[in-house]
Coordinates of C-alpha atoms in Angstrom, one line a residue:
X1 CA 161.7 145.7 90.6
X2 CA 162.7 143.5 93.5
X3 CA 165.5 141.0 94.2
X4 CA 169.0 140.4 95.5
X5 CA 171.9 142.4 94.2
X6 CA 175.6 142.9 95.0
X7 CA 177.8 145.8 94.0
X8 CA 181.6 145.7 94.1
X9 CA 183.8 148.5 93.0
X10 CA 185.7 151.7 93.8
X11 CA 184.3 155.0 95.2
X12 CA 186.4 158.1 94.2
X13 CA 185.9 161.9 93.7
X14 CA 185.0 164.7 96.0
X15 CA 182.7 164.3 99.0
X16 CA 180.0 166.5 97.3
X17 CA 180.4 164.7 93.9
X18 CA 181.4 161.0 94.4
X19 CA 181.9 158.6 91.5
X20 CA 181.4 154.8 91.8
X21 CA 182.7 152.4 89.2
X22 CA 182.1 148.8 89.7
X23 CA 180.4 145.5 88.9
X24 CA 176.8 144.4 89.5
X25 CA 175.7 140.9 90.2
X26 CA 172.0 140.3 90.8
X27 CA 169.4 137.5 91.0
X28 CA 166.9 136.3 91.2
X29 CA 165.1 139.6 90.3
X30 CA 161.4 140.1 89.6
X31 CA 160.2 143.0 87.4
X32 CA 156.4 143.3 86.8
X33 CA 155.9 139.7 88.0
X34 CA 158.6 138.4 85.4
X35 CA 161.4 136.4 87.1
X36 CA 164.9 137.0 85.8
X37 CA 167.4 134.4 87.2
X38 CA 170.6 136.4 87.1
X39 CA 172.3 139.5 85.8
X40 CA 175.9 140.8 85.8
X41 CA 177.6 143.8 84.3
X42 CA 179.4 147.1 84.8
X43 CA 177.9 150.0 86.7
X44 CA 178.9 153.6 87.3
X45 CA 177.3 156.3 89.4
X46 CA 178.3 159.9 88.5
X47 CA 176.5 163.3 88.6
X48 CA 173.2 161.8 89.7
X49 CA 173.3 159.3 86.8
X50 CA 173.4 155.5 87.1
X51 CA 175.0 154.0 84.0
X52 CA 175.2 150.3 83.2
X53 CA 177.1 148.5 80.4
X54 CA 177.2 144.9 79.1
X55 CA 174.7 143.7 81.7
X56 CA 174.1 140.1 80.8
X57 CA 170.6 139.0 81.8
X58 CA 169.2 135.5 81.9
X59 CA 165.6 134.4 82.2
X60 CA 164.9 130.7 81.7
X61 CA 166.0 130.1 78.1
X62 CA 166.2 133.8 77.3
X63 CA 169.3 136.0 77.3
X64 CA 169.7 139.8 76.9
X65 CA 172.5 142.3 77.0
X66 CA 171.6 145.7 78.4
X67 CA 173.3 149.1 78.1
X68 CA 171.9 152.3 79.4
X69 CA 171.5 155.0 82.0
X70 CA 169.0 156.4 84.6
X71 CA 169.3 160.1 85.2
X72 CA 168.0 161.2 88.6
X73 CA 168.9 164.9 88.2
X74 CA 165.8 165.8 86.1
X75 CA 162.3 166.7 87.4
X76 CA 161.2 163.2 86.3
X77 CA 163.7 160.3 86.3
X78 CA 164.9 159.8 82.7
X79 CA 165.8 156.4 81.3
X80 CA 167.8 155.5 78.2
X81 CA 168.4 151.9 77.4
X82 CA 169.4 149.6 74.6
X83 CA 168.6 145.9 74.9
X84 CA 170.2 143.3 72.6
X85 CA 167.9 140.3 72.5
X86 CA 170.2 137.4 72.1
X87 CA 167.3 134.9 72.6
X88 CA 163.9 135.5 74.1
X89 CA 160.5 134.2 74.6
X90 CA 158.4 137.2 73.3
X91 CA 155.7 136.7 75.9
X92 CA 158.0 138.1 78.7
X93 CA 159.1 141.1 76.7
X94 CA 155.4 142.1 75.9
X95 CA 154.4 141.5 79.5
X96 CA 157.0 144.1 80.7
X97 CA 155.2 146.8 78.8
X98 CA 151.6 145.6 78.4
X99 CA 149.9 142.4 79.5
X100 CA 150.6 138.7 78.6
X101 CA 149.3 137.8 75.1
X102 CA 148.9 134.4 73.4
X103 CA 152.3 134.5 71.7
X104 CA 154.5 131.4 71.6
X105 CA 157.8 132.0 69.7
X106 CA 161.4 133.1 70.2
X107 CA 163.0 136.3 69.0
X108 CA 166.4 137.9 68.5
X109 CA 167.1 141.6 67.7
X110 CA 167.3 145.0 69.3
X111 CA 165.1 147.1 71.6
X112 CA 165.7 150.8 72.5
X113 CA 163.8 152.9 75.1
X114 CA 164.1 156.5 76.2
X115 CA 162.1 158.8 78.4
X116 CA 160.4 159.0 81.7
X117 CA 157.7 156.8 83.2
X118 CA 155.0 159.1 81.8
X119 CA 156.6 160.4 78.5
X120 CA 158.6 157.7 76.7
X121 CA 159.4 156.2 73.3
X122 CA 160.7 152.8 72.4
X123 CA 161.4 150.8 69.2
X124 CA 162.4 147.3 68.3
X125 CA 163.4 145.2 65.3
X126 CA 163.1 141.5 65.9
X127 CA 163.6 138.3 63.9
X128 CA 161.1 135.7 65.0
X129 CA 161.6 131.9 65.2
X130 CA 159.0 129.2 64.6
X131 CA 155.9 129.4 66.8
X132 CA 152.4 130.7 67.0
X133 CA 150.5 133.9 67.6
X134 CA 146.9 133.8 68.7
X135 CA 146.8 130.1 67.8
X136 CA 148.1 130.5 64.2
X137 CA 151.4 128.8 63.6
X138 CA 154.3 130.1 61.4
X139 CA 157.9 129.0 60.6
X140 CA 159.6 132.4 60.9
X141 CA 159.0 136.1 60.7
X142 CA 160.1 139.6 61.5
X143 CA 158.6 142.4 63.4
X144 CA 159.1 146.1 64.0
X145 CA 157.6 147.7 67.1
X146 CA 157.2 151.3 68.4
X147 CA 156.2 152.1 71.9
X148 CA 154.6 155.2 73.3
X149 CA 152.5 156.0 76.4
X150 CA 149.3 155.6 74.3
X151 CA 150.0 152.3 72.5
X152 CA 152.3 149.6 71.2
X153 CA 152.4 149.8 67.4
X154 CA 153.6 147.2 64.9
X155 CA 154.5 149.1 61.7
X156 CA 155.6 145.9 60.0
X157 CA 154.9 142.3 60.7
X158 CA 155.9 139.5 58.3
X159 CA 155.1 135.9 59.0
X160 CA 156.0 132.9 56.8
X161 CA 154.6 129.4 56.8
X162 CA 155.7 127.0 54.1
X163 CA 155.5 128.9 50.8
X164 CA 153.1 131.5 52.1
X165 CA 153.8 134.9 53.5
X166 CA 151.5 137.3 55.4
X167 CA 152.4 140.9 56.0
X168 CA 150.6 143.4 58.2
X169 CA 150.6 146.2 60.7
X170 CA 148.6 147.1 63.8
X171 CA 148.6 148.4 67.3
X172 CA 147.6 147.6 70.9
X173 CA 146.4 150.3 73.3

């Protein structure tokens, strides 16, 4: 993670246990070689935990709303996040967790993530717009995803094209 950020807010509490409540404004920011143009939302630091709410993130034509926390008090840093995908190019989402794949379509939906860098779980439910996957075109679809350290699984994928429907499942990893 690298980029410019500004924090504005109020610092209160005891010297040994300060609390910061404020607003974050960032951008451009790069995460795993993916450029995000800007982000803005609420932040709080309390009891070794950084919490963020309603962080509105923009990346080209994509938009996300992020809520979550990062707990620094554990042996391993613990993350908990919920991402509302307002509009996204799926290639960027996949590239954050895996490697770029030949996927060309937009998505909306929800993504959740909890755990540490080494022991984590994630899930997603996405509605897919028209596009293509591995060169095959479709008009719309839906996808559920589970994420673990070992693999990215797709318990249910439904793609539609004209009057045809294809359903499947699979995994990467």
